[in-house]
Tab-separated table of C-alpha atoms in Angstrom:
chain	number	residue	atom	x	y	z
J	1	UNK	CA	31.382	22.403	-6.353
J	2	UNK	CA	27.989	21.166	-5.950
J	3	UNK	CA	26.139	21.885	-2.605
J	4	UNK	CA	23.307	19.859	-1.189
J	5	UNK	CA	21.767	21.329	1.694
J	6	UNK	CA	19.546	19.455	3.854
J	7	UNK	CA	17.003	20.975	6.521
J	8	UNK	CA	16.852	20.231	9.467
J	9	UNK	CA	19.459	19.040	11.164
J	10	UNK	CA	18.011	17.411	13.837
J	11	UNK	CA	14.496	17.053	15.050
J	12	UNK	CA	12.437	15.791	17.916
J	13	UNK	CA	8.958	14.945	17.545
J	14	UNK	CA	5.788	13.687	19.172
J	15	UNK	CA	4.669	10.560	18.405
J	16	UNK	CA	1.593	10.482	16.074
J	17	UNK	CA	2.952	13.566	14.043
J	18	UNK	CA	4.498	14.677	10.854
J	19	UNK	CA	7.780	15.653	10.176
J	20	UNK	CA	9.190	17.508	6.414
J	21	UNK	CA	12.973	17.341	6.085
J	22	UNK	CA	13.939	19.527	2.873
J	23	UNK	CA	16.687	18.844	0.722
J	24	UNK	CA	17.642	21.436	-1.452
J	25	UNK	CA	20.358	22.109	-4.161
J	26	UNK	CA	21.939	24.962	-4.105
J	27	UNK	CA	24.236	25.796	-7.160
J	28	UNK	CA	22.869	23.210	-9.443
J	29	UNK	CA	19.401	21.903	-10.778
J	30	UNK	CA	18.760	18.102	-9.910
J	31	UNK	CA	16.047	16.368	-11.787
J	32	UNK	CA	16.642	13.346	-9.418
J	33	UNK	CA	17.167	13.137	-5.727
J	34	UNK	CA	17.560	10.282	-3.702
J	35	UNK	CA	16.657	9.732	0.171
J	36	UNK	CA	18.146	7.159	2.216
J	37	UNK	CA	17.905	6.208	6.071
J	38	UNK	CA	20.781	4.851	8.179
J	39	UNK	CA	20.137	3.116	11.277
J	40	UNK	CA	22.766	3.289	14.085
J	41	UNK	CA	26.155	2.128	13.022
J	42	UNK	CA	24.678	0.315	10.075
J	43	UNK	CA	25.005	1.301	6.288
J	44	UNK	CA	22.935	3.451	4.152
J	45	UNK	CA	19.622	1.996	2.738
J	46	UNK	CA	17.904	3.532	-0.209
J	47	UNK	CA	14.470	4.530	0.724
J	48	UNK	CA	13.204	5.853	-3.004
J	49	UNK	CA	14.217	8.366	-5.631
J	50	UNK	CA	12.644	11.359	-6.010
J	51	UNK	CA	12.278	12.552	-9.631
J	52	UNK	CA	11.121	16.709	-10.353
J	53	UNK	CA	7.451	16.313	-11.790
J	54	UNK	CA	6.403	12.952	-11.156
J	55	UNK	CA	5.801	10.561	-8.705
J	56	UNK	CA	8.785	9.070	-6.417
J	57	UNK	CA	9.863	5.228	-6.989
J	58	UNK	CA	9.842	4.150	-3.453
J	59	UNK	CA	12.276	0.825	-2.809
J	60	UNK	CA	10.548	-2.373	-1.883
J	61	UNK	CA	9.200	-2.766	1.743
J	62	UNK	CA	8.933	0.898	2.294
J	63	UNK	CA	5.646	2.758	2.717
J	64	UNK	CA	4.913	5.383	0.353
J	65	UNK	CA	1.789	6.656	2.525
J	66	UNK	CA	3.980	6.813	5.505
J	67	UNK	CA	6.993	7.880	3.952
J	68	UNK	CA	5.494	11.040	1.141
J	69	UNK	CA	8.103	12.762	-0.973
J	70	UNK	CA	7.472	15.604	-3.288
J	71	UNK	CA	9.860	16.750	-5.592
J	72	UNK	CA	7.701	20.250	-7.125
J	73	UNK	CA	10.882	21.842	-8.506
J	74	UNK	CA	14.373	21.031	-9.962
J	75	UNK	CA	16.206	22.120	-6.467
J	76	UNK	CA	13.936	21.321	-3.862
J	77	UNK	CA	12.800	17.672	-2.690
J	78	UNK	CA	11.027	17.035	0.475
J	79	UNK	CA	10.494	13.591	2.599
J	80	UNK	CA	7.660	13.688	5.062
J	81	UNK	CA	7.290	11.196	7.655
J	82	UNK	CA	3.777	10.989	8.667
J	83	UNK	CA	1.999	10.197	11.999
J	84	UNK	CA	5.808	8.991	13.239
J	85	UNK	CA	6.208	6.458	15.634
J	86	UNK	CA	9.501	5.672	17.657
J	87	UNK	CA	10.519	3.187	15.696
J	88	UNK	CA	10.759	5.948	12.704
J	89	UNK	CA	14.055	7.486	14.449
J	90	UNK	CA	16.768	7.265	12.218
J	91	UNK	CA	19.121	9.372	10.162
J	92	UNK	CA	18.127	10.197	6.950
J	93	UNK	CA	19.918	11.529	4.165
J	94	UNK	CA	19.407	13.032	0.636
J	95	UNK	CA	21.353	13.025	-2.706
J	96	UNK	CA	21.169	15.558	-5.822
J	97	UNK	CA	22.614	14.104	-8.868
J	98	UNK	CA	23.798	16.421	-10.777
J	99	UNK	CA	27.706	15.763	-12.760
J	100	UNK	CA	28.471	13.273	-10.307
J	101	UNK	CA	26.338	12.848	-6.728
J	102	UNK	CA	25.956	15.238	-3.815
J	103	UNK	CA	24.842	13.978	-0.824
J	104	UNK	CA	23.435	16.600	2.403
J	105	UNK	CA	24.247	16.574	5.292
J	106	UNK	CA	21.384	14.607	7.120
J	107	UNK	CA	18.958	14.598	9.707
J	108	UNK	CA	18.609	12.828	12.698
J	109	UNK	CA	15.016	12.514	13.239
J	110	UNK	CA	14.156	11.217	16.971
J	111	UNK	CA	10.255	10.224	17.797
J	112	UNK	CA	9.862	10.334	21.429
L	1	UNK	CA	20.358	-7.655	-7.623
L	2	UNK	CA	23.584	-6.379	-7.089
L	3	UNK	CA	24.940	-6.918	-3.841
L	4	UNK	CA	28.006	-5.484	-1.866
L	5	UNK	CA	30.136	-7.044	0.926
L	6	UNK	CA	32.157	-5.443	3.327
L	7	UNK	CA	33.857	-8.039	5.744
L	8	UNK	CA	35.691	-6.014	8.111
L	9	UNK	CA	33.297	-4.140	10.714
L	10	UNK	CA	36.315	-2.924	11.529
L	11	UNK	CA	40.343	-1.752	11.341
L	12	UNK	CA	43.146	-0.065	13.308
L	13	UNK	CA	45.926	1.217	11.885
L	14	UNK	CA	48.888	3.159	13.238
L	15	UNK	CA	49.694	6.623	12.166
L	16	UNK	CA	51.791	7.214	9.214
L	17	UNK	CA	51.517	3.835	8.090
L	18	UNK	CA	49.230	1.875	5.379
L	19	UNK	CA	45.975	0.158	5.557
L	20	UNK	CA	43.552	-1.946	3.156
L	21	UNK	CA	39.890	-2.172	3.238
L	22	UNK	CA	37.965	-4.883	1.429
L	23	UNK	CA	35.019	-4.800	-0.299
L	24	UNK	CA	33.746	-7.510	-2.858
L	25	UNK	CA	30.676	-7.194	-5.102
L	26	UNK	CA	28.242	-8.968	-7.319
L	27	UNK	CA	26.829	-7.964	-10.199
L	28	UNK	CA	25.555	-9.417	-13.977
L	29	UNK	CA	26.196	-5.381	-15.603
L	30	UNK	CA	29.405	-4.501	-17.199
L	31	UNK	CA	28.813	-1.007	-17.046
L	32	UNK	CA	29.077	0.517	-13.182
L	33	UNK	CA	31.001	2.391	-11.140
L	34	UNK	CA	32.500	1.693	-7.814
L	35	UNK	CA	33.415	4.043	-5.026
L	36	UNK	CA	34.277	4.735	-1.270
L	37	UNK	CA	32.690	7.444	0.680
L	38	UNK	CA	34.014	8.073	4.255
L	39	UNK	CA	31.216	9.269	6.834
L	40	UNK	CA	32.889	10.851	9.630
L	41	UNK	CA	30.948	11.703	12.927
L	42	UNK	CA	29.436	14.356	11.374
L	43	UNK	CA	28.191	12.069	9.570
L	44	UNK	CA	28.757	13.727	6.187
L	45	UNK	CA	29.273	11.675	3.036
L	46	UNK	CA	32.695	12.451	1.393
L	47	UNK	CA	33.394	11.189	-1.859
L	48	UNK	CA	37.232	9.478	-1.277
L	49	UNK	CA	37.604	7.771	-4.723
L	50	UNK	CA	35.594	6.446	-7.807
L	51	UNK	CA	36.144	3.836	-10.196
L	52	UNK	CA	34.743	3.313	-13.915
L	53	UNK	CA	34.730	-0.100	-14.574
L	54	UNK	CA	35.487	-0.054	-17.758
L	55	UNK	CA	38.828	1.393	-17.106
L	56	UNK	CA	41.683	-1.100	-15.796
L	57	UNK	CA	43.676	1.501	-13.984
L	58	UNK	CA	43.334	1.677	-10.714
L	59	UNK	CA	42.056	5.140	-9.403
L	60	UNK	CA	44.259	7.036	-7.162
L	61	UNK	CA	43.299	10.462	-4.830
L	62	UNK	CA	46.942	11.193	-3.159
L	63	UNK	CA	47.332	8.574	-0.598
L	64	UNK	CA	44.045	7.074	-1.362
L	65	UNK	CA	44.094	4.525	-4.105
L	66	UNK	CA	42.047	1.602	-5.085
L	67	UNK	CA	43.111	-2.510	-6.245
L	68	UNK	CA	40.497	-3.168	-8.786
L	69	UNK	CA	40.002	-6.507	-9.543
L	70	UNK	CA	37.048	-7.065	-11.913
L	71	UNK	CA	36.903	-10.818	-12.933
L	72	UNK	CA	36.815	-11.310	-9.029
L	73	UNK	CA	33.981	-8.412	-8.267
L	74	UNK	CA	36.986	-6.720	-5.708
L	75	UNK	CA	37.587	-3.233	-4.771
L	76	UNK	CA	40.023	-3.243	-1.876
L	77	UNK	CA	40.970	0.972	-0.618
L	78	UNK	CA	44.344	1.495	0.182
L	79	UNK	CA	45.427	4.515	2.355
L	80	UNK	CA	48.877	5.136	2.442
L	81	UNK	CA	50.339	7.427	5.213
L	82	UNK	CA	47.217	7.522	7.625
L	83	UNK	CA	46.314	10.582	9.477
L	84	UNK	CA	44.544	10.404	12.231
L	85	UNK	CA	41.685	12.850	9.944
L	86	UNK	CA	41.406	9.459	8.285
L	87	UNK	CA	39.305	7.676	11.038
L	88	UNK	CA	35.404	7.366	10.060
L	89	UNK	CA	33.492	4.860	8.863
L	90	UNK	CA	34.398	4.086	4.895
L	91	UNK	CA	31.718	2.405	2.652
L	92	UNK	CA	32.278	0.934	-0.542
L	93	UNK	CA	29.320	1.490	-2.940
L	94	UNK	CA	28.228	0.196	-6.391
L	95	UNK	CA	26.596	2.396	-8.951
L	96	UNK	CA	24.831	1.076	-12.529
L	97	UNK	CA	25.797	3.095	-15.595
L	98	UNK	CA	22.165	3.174	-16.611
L	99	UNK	CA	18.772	2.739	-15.626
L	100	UNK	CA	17.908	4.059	-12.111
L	101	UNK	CA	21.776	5.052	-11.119
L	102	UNK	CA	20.980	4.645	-7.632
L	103	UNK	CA	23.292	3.345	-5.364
L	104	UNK	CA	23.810	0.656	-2.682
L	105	UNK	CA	26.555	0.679	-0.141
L	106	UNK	CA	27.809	-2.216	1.459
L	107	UNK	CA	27.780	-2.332	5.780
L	108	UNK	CA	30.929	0.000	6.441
L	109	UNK	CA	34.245	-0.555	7.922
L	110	UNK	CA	35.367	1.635	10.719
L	111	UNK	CA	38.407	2.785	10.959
L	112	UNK	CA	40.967	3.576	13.949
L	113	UNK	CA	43.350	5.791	13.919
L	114	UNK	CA	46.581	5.263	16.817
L	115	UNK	CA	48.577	8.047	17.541
């Protein structure tokens, strides 16, 4: 079946730097990728979709200069959280669609 | 905009026996798709079921089947025979069948497990 893997796993940064977390399909080409975030014990919230070749459609009230995502090739996507502040730490997880929709398995990003 | 309610932050249920989990949702399409993804601690996504909502059977996965009620927007989960494997946090999610196909969850339910 499809694979979605997501990298890293977890990561600790400094406050005031940048952070990539790569999601990356694996048996299958995905022309549209999808990141979310999930807070503590809350639900999934849609952050923007990624599409190969063109510029990501970022959901309303999130910051596409804080929050960059490339998507250069049909099996790689990246999210990159620039100068990130505490309040940044979250999970955050990525989607390939591809028959259906694979999700990774996350990251847990913690700004200290 | 499509919205998607989960009422029950959360449910127990005893081993071996049968539990429902709500989930309601608006929407003006008449093409979508509904599902339920458990996220145990691992917090991996799982695909448990999907529904087409054009089709009025109900979906079942082995002891995993939905009650799909489309003139009242309701997609209740039924697990039959619960294991204790079943406890995680289930969330019911709405999909268009066009346009941007992205989805949007509703809040979760989380779900005990008693041995």
């Amino acid at each position: 079946g499809a694979v979605v893997s997501q990298h890293p796993s977890r990561v600790i940064c400094k406050s005031g730097t940048s952070v990539k977390i790569e999601c990356r399909s694996l048996d299958f080409q995905a022309t549209t990728m999808f990141w979310y975030r999930q807070f503590p014990k809350q639900s999934l919230m849609l952050m923007a979709t990624s599409n190969e070749g063109s510029k990501a459609t970022y959901e309303q009230g999130v910051e596409k200069d804080k929050f960059l995502i490339n998507h250069a090739s049909l099996t790689l996507s990246t999210l990159t959280v620039t100068s990130a502040h505490p309040e940044d730490s979250s999970f955050y997880i990525c989607s390939a669609r591809s028959h259906g929709y694979t999700f990774g398995s996350g990251t847990r990003l913690t700004v200290v | 905009a499509q919205t998607v309610t989960q009422s029950q932050p959360e449910m127990s249920v005893q081993e071996a026996e049968t539990v429902t989990l709500s989930c309601t949702y608006d929407t003006s399409e008449s093409d979508y798709y509904l599902f339920w993804y458990k996220q145990p601690p691992s917090r991996q996504m799982i695909l448990v079921i999907r529904q087409e909502a054009y089709k009025q059977q109900n979906a079942t996965e082995n002891r995993f089947s939905v009650n799909f009620q489309k003139a009242a927007k309701s997609f209740s989960l039924k697990i039959s025979d619960s294991q204790l494997g079943d406890a995680a946090m289930y969330f019911c999610a709405y999909r268009s069948g066009s346009g941007t196909y992205k989805y949007i969850f509703g809040t979760g339910t989380r779900l005990k497990v008693l041995a």
